[in-house]
PDB file of C-alpha atoms and ligand atoms in Angstrom:
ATOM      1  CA  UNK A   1      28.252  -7.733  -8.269  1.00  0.00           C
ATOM      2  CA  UNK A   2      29.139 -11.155  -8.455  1.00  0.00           C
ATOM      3  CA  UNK A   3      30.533 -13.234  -5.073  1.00  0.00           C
ATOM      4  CA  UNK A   4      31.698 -12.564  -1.971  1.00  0.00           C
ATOM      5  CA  UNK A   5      28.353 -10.331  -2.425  1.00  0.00           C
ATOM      6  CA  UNK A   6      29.086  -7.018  -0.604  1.00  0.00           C
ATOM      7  CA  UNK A   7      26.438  -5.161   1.904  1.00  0.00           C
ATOM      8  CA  UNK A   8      25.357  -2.590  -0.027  1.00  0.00           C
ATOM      9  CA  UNK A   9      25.696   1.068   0.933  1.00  0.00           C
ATOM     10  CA  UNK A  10      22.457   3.044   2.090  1.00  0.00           C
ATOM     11  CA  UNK A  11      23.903   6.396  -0.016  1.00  0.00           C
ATOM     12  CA  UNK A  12      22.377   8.548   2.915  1.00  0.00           C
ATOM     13  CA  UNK A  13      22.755   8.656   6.882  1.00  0.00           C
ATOM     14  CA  UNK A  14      20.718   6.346   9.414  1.00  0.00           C
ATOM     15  CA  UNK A  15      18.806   9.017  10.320  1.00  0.00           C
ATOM     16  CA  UNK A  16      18.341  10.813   7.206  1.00  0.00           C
ATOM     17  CA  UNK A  17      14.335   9.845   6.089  1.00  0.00           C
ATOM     18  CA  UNK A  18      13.358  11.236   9.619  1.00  0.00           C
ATOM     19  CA  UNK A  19      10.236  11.489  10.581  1.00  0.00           C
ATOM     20  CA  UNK A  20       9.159   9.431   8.449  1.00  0.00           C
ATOM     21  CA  UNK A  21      11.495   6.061   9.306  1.00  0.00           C
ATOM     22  CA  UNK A  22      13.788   6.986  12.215  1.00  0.00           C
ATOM     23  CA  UNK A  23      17.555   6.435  12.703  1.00  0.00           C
ATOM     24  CA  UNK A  24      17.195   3.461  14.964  1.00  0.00           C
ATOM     25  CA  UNK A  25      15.443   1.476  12.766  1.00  0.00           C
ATOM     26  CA  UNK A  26      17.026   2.327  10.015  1.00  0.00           C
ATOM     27  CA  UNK A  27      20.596   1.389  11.810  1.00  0.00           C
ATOM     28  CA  UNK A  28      19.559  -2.164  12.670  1.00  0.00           C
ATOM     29  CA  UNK A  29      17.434  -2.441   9.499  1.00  0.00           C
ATOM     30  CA  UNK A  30      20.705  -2.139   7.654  1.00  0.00           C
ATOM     31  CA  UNK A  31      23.256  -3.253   9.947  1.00  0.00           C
ATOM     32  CA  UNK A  32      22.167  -6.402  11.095  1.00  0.00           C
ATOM     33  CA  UNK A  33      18.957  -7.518   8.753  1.00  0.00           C
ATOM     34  CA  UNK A  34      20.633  -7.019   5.777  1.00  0.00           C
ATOM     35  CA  UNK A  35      24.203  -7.358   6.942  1.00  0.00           C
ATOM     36  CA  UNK A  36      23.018 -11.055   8.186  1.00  0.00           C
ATOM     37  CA  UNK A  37      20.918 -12.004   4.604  1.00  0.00           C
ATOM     38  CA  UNK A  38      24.472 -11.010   3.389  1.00  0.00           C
ATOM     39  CA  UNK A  39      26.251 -13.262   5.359  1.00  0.00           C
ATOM     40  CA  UNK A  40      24.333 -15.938   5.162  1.00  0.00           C
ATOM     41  CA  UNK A  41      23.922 -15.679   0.851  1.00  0.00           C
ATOM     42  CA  UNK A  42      27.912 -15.763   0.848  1.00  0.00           C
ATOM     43  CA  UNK A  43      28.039 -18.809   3.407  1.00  0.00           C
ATOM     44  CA  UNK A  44      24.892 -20.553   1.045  1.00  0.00           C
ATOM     45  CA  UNK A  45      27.948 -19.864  -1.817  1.00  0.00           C
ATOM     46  CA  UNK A  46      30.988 -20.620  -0.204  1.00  0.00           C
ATOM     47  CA  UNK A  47      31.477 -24.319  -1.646  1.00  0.00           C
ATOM     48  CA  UNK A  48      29.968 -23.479  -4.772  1.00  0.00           C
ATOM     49  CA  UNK A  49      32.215 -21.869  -6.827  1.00  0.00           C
ATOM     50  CA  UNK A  50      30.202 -22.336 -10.347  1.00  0.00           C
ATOM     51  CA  UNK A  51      27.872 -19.985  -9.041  1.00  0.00           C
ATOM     52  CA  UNK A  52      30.397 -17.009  -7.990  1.00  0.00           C
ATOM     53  CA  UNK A  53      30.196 -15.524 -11.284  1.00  0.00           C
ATOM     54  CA  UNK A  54      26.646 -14.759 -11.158  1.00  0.00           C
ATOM     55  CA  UNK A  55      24.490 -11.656  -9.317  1.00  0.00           C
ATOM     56  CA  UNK A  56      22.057 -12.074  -6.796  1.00  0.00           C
ATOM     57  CA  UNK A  57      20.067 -10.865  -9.239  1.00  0.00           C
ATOM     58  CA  UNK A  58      20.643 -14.078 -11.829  1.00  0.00           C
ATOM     59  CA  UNK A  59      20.875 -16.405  -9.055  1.00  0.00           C
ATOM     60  CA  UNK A  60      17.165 -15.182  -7.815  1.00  0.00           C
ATOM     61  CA  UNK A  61      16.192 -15.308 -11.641  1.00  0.00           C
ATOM     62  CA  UNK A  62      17.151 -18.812 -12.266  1.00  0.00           C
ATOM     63  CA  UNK A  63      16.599 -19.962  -8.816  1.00  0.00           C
ATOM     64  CA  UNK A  64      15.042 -23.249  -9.806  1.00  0.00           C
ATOM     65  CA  UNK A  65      17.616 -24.104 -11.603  1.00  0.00           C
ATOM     66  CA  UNK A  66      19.920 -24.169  -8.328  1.00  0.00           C
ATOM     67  CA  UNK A  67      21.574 -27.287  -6.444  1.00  0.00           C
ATOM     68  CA  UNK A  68      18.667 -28.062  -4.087  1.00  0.00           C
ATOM     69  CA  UNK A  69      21.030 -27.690  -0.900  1.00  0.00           C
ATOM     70  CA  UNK A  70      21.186 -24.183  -1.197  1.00  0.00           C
ATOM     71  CA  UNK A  71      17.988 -23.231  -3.102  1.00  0.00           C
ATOM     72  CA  UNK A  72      15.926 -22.210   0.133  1.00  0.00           C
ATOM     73  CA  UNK A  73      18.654 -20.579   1.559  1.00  0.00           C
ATOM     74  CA  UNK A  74      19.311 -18.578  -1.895  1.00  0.00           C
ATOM     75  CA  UNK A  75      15.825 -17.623  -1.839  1.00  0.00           C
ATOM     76  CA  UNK A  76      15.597 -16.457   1.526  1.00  0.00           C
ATOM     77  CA  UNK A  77      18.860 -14.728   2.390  1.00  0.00           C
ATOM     78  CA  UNK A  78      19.660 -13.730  -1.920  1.00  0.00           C
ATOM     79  CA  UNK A  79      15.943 -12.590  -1.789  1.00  0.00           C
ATOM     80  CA  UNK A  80      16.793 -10.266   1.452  1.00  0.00           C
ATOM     81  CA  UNK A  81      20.165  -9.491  -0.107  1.00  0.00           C
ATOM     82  CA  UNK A  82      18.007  -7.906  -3.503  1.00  0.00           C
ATOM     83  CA  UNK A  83      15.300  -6.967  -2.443  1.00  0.00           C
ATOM     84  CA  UNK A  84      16.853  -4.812   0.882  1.00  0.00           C
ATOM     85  CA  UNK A  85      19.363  -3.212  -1.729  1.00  0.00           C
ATOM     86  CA  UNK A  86      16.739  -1.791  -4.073  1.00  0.00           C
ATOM     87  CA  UNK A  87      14.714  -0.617  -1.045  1.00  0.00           C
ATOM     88  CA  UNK A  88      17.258   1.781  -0.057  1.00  0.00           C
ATOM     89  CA  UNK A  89      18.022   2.407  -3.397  1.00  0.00           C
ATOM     90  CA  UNK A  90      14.704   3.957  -4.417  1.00  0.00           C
ATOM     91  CA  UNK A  91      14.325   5.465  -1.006  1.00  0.00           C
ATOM     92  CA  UNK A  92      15.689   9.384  -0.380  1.00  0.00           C
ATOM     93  CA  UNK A  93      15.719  12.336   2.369  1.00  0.00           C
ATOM     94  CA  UNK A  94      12.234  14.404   1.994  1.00  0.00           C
ATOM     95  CA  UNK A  95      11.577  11.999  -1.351  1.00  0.00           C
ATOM     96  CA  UNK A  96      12.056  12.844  -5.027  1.00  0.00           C
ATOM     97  CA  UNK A  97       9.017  14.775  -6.550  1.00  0.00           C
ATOM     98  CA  UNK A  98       6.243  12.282  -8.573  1.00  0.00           C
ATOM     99  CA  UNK A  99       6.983  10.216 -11.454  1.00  0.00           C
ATOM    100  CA  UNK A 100       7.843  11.760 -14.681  1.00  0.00           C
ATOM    101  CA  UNK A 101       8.199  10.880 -18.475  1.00  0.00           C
ATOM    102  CA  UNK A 102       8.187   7.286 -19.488  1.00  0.00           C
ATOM    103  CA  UNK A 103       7.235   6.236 -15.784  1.00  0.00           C
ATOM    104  CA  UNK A 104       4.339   8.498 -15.469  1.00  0.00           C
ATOM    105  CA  UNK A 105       2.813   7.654 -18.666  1.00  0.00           C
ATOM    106  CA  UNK A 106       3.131   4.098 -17.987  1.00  0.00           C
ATOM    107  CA  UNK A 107       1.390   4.711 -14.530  1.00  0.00           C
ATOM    108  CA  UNK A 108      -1.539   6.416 -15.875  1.00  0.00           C
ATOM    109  CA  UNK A 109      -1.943   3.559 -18.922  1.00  0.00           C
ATOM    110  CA  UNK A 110      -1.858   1.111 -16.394  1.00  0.00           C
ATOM    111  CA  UNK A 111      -3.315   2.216 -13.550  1.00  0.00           C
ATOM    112  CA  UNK A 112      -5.450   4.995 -14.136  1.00  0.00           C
ATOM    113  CA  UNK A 113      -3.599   7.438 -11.990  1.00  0.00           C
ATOM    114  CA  UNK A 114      -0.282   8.146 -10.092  1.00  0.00           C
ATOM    115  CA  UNK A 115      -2.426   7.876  -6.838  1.00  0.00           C
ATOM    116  CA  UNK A 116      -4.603   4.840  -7.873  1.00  0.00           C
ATOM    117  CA  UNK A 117      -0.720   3.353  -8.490  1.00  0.00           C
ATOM    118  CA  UNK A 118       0.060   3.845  -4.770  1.00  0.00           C
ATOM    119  CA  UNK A 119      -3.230   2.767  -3.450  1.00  0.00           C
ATOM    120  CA  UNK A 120      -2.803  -0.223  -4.950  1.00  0.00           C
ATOM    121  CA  UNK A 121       0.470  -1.002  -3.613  1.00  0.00           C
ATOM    122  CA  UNK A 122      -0.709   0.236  -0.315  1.00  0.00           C
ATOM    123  CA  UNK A 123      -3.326  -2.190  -0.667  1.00  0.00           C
ATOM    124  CA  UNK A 124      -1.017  -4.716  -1.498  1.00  0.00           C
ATOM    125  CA  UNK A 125       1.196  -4.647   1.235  1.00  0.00           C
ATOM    126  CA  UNK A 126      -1.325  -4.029   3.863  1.00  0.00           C
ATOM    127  CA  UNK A 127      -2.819  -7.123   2.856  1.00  0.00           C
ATOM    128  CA  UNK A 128      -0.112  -9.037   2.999  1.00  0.00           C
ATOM    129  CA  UNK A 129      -0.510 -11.719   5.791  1.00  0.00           C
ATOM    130  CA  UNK A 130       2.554 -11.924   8.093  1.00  0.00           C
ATOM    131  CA  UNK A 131       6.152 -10.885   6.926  1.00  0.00           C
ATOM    132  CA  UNK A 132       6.728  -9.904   3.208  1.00  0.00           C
ATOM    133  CA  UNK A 133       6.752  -7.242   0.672  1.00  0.00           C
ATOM    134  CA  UNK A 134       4.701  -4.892  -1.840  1.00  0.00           C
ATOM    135  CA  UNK A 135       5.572  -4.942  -5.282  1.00  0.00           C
ATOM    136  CA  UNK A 136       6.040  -3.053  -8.850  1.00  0.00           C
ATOM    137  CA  UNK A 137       7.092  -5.147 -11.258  1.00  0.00           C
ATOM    138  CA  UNK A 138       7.362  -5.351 -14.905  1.00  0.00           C
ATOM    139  CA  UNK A 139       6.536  -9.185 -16.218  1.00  0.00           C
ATOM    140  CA  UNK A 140       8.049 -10.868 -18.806  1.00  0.00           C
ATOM    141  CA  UNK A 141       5.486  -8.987 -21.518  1.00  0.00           C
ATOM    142  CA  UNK A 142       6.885  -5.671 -20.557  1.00  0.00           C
ATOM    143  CA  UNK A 143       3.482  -4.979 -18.391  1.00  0.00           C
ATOM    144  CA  UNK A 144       3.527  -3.312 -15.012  1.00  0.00           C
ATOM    145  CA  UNK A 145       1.877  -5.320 -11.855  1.00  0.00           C
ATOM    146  CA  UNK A 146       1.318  -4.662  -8.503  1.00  0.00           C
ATOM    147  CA  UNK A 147       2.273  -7.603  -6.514  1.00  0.00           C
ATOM    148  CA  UNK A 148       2.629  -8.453  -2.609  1.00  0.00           C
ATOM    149  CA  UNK A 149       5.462 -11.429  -1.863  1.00  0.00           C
ATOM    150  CA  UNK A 150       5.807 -13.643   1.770  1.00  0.00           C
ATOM    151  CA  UNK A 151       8.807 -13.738   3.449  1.00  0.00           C
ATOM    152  CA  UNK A 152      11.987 -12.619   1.411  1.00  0.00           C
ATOM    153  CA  UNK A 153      10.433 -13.909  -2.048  1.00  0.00           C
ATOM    154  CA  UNK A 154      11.661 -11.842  -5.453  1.00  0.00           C
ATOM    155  CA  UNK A 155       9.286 -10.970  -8.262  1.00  0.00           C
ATOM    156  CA  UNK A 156      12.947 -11.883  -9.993  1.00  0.00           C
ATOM    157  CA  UNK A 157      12.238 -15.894  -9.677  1.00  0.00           C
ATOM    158  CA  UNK A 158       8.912 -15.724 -10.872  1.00  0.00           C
ATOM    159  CA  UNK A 159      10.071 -13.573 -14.149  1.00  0.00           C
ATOM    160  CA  UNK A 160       9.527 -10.188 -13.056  1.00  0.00           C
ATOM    161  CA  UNK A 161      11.871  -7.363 -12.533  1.00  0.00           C
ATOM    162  CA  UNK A 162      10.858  -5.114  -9.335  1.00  0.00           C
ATOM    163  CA  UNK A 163      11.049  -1.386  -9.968  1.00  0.00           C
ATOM    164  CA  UNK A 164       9.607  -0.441  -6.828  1.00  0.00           C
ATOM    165  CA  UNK A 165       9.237  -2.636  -3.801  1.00  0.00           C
ATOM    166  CA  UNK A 166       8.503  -1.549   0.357  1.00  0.00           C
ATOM    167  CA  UNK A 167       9.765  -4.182   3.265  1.00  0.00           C
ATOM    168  CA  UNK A 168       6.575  -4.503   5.585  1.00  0.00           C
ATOM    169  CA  UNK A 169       8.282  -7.037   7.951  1.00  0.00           C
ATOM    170  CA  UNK A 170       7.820  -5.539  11.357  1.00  0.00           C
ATOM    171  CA  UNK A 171      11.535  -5.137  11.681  1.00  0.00           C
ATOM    172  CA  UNK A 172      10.777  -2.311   9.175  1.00  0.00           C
ATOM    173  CA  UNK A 173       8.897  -0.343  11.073  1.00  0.00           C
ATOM    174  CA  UNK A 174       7.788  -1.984  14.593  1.00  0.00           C
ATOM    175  CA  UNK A 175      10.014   0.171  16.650  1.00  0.00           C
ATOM    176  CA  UNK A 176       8.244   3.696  15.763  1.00  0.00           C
ATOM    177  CA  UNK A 177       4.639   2.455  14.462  1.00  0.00           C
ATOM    178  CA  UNK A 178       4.605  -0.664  16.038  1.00  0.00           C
ATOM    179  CA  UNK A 179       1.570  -2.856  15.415  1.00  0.00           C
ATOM    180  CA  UNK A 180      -0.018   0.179  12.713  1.00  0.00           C
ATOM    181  CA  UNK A 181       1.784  -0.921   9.203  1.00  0.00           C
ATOM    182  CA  UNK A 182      -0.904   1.352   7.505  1.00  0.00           C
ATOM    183  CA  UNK A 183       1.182   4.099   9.496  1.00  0.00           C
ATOM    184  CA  UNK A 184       4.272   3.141   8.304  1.00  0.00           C
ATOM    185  CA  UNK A 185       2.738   2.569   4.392  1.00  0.00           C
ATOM    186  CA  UNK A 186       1.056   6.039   4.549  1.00  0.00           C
ATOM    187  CA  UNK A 187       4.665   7.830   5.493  1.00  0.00           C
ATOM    188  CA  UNK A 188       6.766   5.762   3.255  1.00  0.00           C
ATOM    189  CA  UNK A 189       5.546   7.417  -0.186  1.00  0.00           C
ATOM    190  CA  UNK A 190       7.002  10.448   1.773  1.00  0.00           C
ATOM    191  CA  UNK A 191      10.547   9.150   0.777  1.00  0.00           C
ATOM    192  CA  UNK A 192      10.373   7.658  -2.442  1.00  0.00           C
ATOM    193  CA  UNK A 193      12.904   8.790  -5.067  1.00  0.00           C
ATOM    194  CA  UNK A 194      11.177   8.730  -8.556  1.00  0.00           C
ATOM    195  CA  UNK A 195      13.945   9.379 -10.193  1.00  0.00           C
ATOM    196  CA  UNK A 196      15.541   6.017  -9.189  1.00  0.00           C
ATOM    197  CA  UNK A 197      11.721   4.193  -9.783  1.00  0.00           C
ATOM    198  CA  UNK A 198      12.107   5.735 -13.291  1.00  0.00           C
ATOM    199  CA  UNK A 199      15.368   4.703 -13.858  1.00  0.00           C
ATOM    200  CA  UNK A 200      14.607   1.188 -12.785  1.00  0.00           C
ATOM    201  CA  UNK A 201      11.345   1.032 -15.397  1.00  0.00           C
ATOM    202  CA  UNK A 202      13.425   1.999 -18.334  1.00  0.00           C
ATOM    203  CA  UNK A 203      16.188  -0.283 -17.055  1.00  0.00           C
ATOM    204  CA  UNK A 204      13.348  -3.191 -16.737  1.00  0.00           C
ATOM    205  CA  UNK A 205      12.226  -2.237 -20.284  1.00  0.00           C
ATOM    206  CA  UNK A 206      15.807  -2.560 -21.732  1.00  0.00           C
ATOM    207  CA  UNK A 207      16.434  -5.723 -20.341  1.00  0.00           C
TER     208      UNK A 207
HETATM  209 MN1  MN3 B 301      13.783  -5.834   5.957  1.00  0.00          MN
END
Protein backbone atom coordinates (compact mmCIF):
# COMPACT_ATOMS: atom_id res chain seq x y z
CA UNK A 1 0.00 0.00 0.00
CA UNK A 2 1.23 3.17 -0.99
CA UNK A 3 1.58 6.33 1.76
CA UNK A 4 0.50 7.14 4.86
CA UNK A 5 1.90 3.35 5.11
CA UNK A 6 -0.45 1.55 7.57
CA UNK A 7 0.84 -0.91 10.58
CA UNK A 8 0.08 -3.97 9.33
CA UNK A 9 -2.22 -6.45 11.05
CA UNK A 10 -0.62 -9.63 12.80
CA UNK A 11 -3.91 -11.88 11.41
CA UNK A 12 -3.66 -13.83 14.83
CA UNK A 13 -3.70 -12.85 18.69
CA UNK A 14 -0.50 -11.68 20.76
CA UNK A 15 -0.41 -14.69 22.35
CA UNK A 16 -1.32 -17.04 19.74
CA UNK A 17 2.40 -18.83 18.66
CA UNK A 18 2.69 -19.74 22.46
CA UNK A 19 5.17 -21.54 23.64
CA UNK A 20 7.05 -21.00 21.16
CA UNK A 21 7.16 -16.81 21.12
CA UNK A 22 5.00 -15.59 24.03
CA UNK A 23 2.30 -12.88 24.16
CA UNK A 24 4.49 -10.26 25.73
CA UNK A 25 6.88 -10.18 23.25
CA UNK A 26 4.87 -10.52 20.67
CA UNK A 27 2.65 -7.33 22.00
CA UNK A 28 5.61 -4.95 22.11
CA UNK A 29 7.24 -6.64 19.09
CA UNK A 30 4.25 -5.38 17.17
CA UNK A 31 3.01 -2.54 19.01
CA UNK A 32 5.80 -0.44 19.49
CA UNK A 33 8.86 -1.92 17.15
CA UNK A 34 6.96 -1.98 14.27
CA UNK A 35 4.35 0.60 15.12
CA UNK A 36 7.54 3.09 15.58
CA UNK A 37 9.50 1.86 12.00
CA UNK A 38 5.93 2.87 10.84
CA UNK A 39 5.95 6.10 12.15
CA UNK A 40 9.03 7.05 11.48
CA UNK A 41 8.86 5.69 7.36
CA UNK A 42 5.66 8.07 7.11
CA UNK A 43 7.52 11.08 8.92
CA UNK A 44 10.89 10.13 6.42
CA UNK A 45 7.77 10.75 3.61
CA UNK A 46 5.87 13.45 4.84
CA UNK A 47 7.48 16.33 2.59
CA UNK A 48 7.96 14.13 -0.18
CA UNK A 49 5.03 13.73 -1.95
CA UNK A 50 6.64 12.18 -5.37
CA UNK A 51 7.30 9.26 -3.45
CA UNK A 52 3.62 8.60 -1.91
CA UNK A 53 2.65 6.62 -4.77
CA UNK A 54 5.11 3.99 -4.28
CA UNK A 55 5.23 0.69 -1.68
CA UNK A 56 7.66 0.15 0.82
CA UNK A 57 8.38 -2.48 -1.17
CA UNK A 58 9.54 -0.17 -4.44
CA UNK A 59 10.93 2.39 -2.27
CA UNK A 60 13.34 -0.46 -0.58
CA UNK A 61 13.89 -1.74 -4.28
CA UNK A 62 15.07 1.44 -5.71
CA UNK A 63 16.47 2.76 -2.58
CA UNK A 64 19.55 4.24 -4.18
CA UNK A 65 17.80 6.02 -6.27
CA UNK A 66 16.23 8.10 -3.23
CA UNK A 67 16.84 11.92 -2.18
CA UNK A 68 19.85 11.34 0.11
CA UNK A 69 17.98 13.10 3.16
CA UNK A 70 15.81 10.37 3.64
CA UNK A 71 17.70 7.36 2.18
CA UNK A 72 19.06 6.05 5.67
CA UNK A 73 16.02 6.65 7.27
CA UNK A 74 14.05 4.72 4.31
CA UNK A 75 16.34 1.96 4.77
CA UNK A 76 16.13 1.63 8.32
CA UNK A 77 12.56 2.34 9.36
CA UNK A 78 10.97 1.10 5.34
CA UNK A 79 13.35 -1.92 5.93
CA UNK A 80 11.59 -2.57 9.55
CA UNK A 81 8.27 -1.56 8.02
CA UNK A 82 8.83 -4.78 5.18
CA UNK A 83 10.58 -6.86 6.58
CA UNK A 84 8.36 -6.95 10.20
CA UNK A 85 5.17 -7.31 7.87
CA UNK A 86 6.30 -10.45 6.06
CA UNK A 87 7.52 -11.90 9.38
CA UNK A 88 4.15 -12.10 10.73
CA UNK A 89 2.89 -12.87 7.57
CA UNK A 90 4.61 -16.22 7.11
CA UNK A 91 4.34 -16.90 10.79
CA UNK A 92 1.03 -19.06 12.19
CA UNK A 93 -0.47 -20.79 15.52
CA UNK A 94 1.15 -24.51 15.81
CA UNK A 95 2.78 -23.71 12.06
CA UNK A 96 1.60 -24.88 8.64
CA UNK A 97 2.84 -28.48 7.76
CA UNK A 98 6.36 -28.56 5.39
CA UNK A 99 6.70 -27.12 2.09
CA UNK A 100 4.85 -28.52 -0.76
CA UNK A 101 4.75 -28.43 -4.67
CA UNK A 102 6.74 -25.83 -6.45
CA UNK A 103 8.43 -24.76 -3.02
CA UNK A 104 9.51 -28.15 -2.05
CA UNK A 105 10.97 -29.05 -5.26
CA UNK A 106 12.81 -25.92 -5.41
CA UNK A 107 14.17 -26.68 -1.81
CA UNK A 108 15.45 -30.00 -2.57
CA UNK A 109 17.17 -28.64 -6.15
CA UNK A 110 18.72 -26.12 -4.24
CA UNK A 111 19.51 -27.23 -1.14
CA UNK A 112 19.60 -30.78 -0.97
CA UNK A 113 16.87 -31.17 1.55
CA UNK A 114 13.92 -29.40 3.37
CA UNK A 115 16.09 -29.74 6.60
CA UNK A 116 19.52 -28.83 5.04
CA UNK A 117 17.17 -25.54 3.89
CA UNK A 118 16.56 -24.69 7.58
CA UNK A 119 19.97 -25.46 8.81
CA UNK A 120 21.22 -23.18 6.66
CA UNK A 121 19.11 -20.39 7.61
CA UNK A 122 19.64 -21.34 11.16
CA UNK A 123 23.13 -21.02 10.43
CA UNK A 124 22.64 -17.87 8.93
CA UNK A 125 21.03 -16.07 11.47
CA UNK A 126 22.94 -17.45 14.31
CA UNK A 127 25.85 -16.10 12.73
CA UNK A 128 24.76 -12.99 12.29
CA UNK A 129 26.86 -10.52 14.44
CA UNK A 130 24.68 -8.09 16.46
CA UNK A 131 21.06 -7.07 15.35
CA UNK A 132 19.72 -8.30 11.92
CA UNK A 133 17.95 -10.93 10.04
CA UNK A 134 18.06 -14.50 8.23
CA UNK A 135 17.09 -14.69 4.82
CA UNK A 136 15.33 -16.66 1.74
CA UNK A 137 15.48 -14.92 -1.13
CA UNK A 138 15.07 -15.38 -4.74
CA UNK A 139 17.84 -13.12 -6.82
CA UNK A 140 17.36 -11.47 -9.80
CA UNK A 141 18.13 -15.01 -11.88
CA UNK A 142 15.17 -16.61 -10.29
CA UNK A 143 17.72 -18.66 -7.83
CA UNK A 144 17.00 -19.23 -4.18
CA UNK A 145 19.77 -17.93 -1.46
CA UNK A 146 20.12 -18.06 1.99
CA UNK A 147 21.21 -14.77 3.22
CA UNK A 148 21.73 -13.06 6.81
CA UNK A 149 21.20 -8.92 6.71
CA UNK A 150 22.50 -6.20 9.74
CA UNK A 151 20.25 -4.03 11.18
CA UNK A 152 16.85 -3.51 9.27
CA UNK A 153 18.57 -4.13 5.70
CA UNK A 154 16.10 -5.77 2.77
CA UNK A 155 17.29 -8.43 0.37
CA UNK A 156 14.69 -5.96 -1.73
CA UNK A 157 17.61 -3.15 -2.27
CA UNK A 158 20.11 -5.46 -3.20
CA UNK A 159 17.66 -7.18 -5.98
CA UNK A 160 16.25 -9.93 -4.14
CA UNK A 161 12.76 -10.68 -3.14
CA UNK A 162 12.55 -12.36 0.53
CA UNK A 163 10.20 -15.32 0.73
CA UNK A 164 11.09 -16.23 4.08
CA UNK A 165 12.91 -14.07 6.56
CA UNK A 166 13.23 -14.46 10.89
CA UNK A 167 13.96 -11.04 13.07
CA UNK A 168 16.93 -12.14 15.44
CA UNK A 169 17.20 -8.65 17.08
CA UNK A 170 17.00 -9.37 20.75
CA UNK A 171 13.77 -7.47 20.95
CA UNK A 172 12.55 -10.67 19.18
CA UNK A 173 13.11 -12.90 21.57
CA UNK A 174 15.25 -11.50 24.69
CA UNK A 175 12.37 -11.47 27.05
CA UNK A 176 11.70 -15.46 27.07
CA UNK A 177 15.24 -16.84 25.73
CA UNK A 178 17.20 -14.07 26.57
CA UNK A 179 20.87 -14.24 25.65
CA UNK A 180 20.19 -18.12 23.79
CA UNK A 181 19.07 -16.96 20.02
CA UNK A 182 19.81 -20.67 19.03
CA UNK A 183 16.69 -21.20 21.46
CA UNK A 184 14.63 -18.91 19.91
CA UNK A 185 15.88 -20.18 16.06
CA UNK A 186 15.27 -23.85 17.08
CA UNK A 187 11.38 -22.97 18.19
CA UNK A 188 10.67 -20.60 15.43
CA UNK A 189 10.42 -23.35 12.52
CA UNK A 190 7.66 -24.47 15.01
CA UNK A 191 5.44 -21.61 13.55
CA UNK A 192 6.17 -21.22 10.10
CA UNK A 193 3.24 -21.21 7.65
CA UNK A 194 4.39 -22.90 4.34
CA UNK A 195 1.63 -22.16 2.73
CA UNK A 196 2.35 -18.38 2.87
CA UNK A 197 6.46 -19.28 2.11
CA UNK A 198 4.96 -21.02 -0.98
CA UNK A 199 2.86 -18.44 -1.95
CA UNK A 200 5.59 -15.88 -1.64
CA UNK A 201 8.11 -18.20 -4.03
CA UNK A 202 5.62 -18.39 -6.80
CA UNK A 203 4.79 -14.72 -6.22
CA UNK A 204 8.80 -14.01 -6.39
CA UNK A 205 8.87 -16.16 -9.57
CA UNK A 206 6.02 -14.14 -11.25
CA UNK A 207 7.45 -10.99 -10.63
MN1 LIG B 1 11.86 -6.84 15.09
Amino acid sequence: MPYPHPLPELGYSYDALEPHIDARTMEIHHSKHHNAYTTNLNNALKDHGALHGQTAEQLLRGLSSLPEEIRNAVRNNGGGYVNHALFWRILTPGGKSTPAGELASALTASFGSFDALKEKVTAAATGQFGSGWGWLSMDASGKLQVSATANQDSPLSQGSTPILGVDVWEHAYYLKYQNRRPDYLAVFWNVVNWDVVAKNYVAAKGA
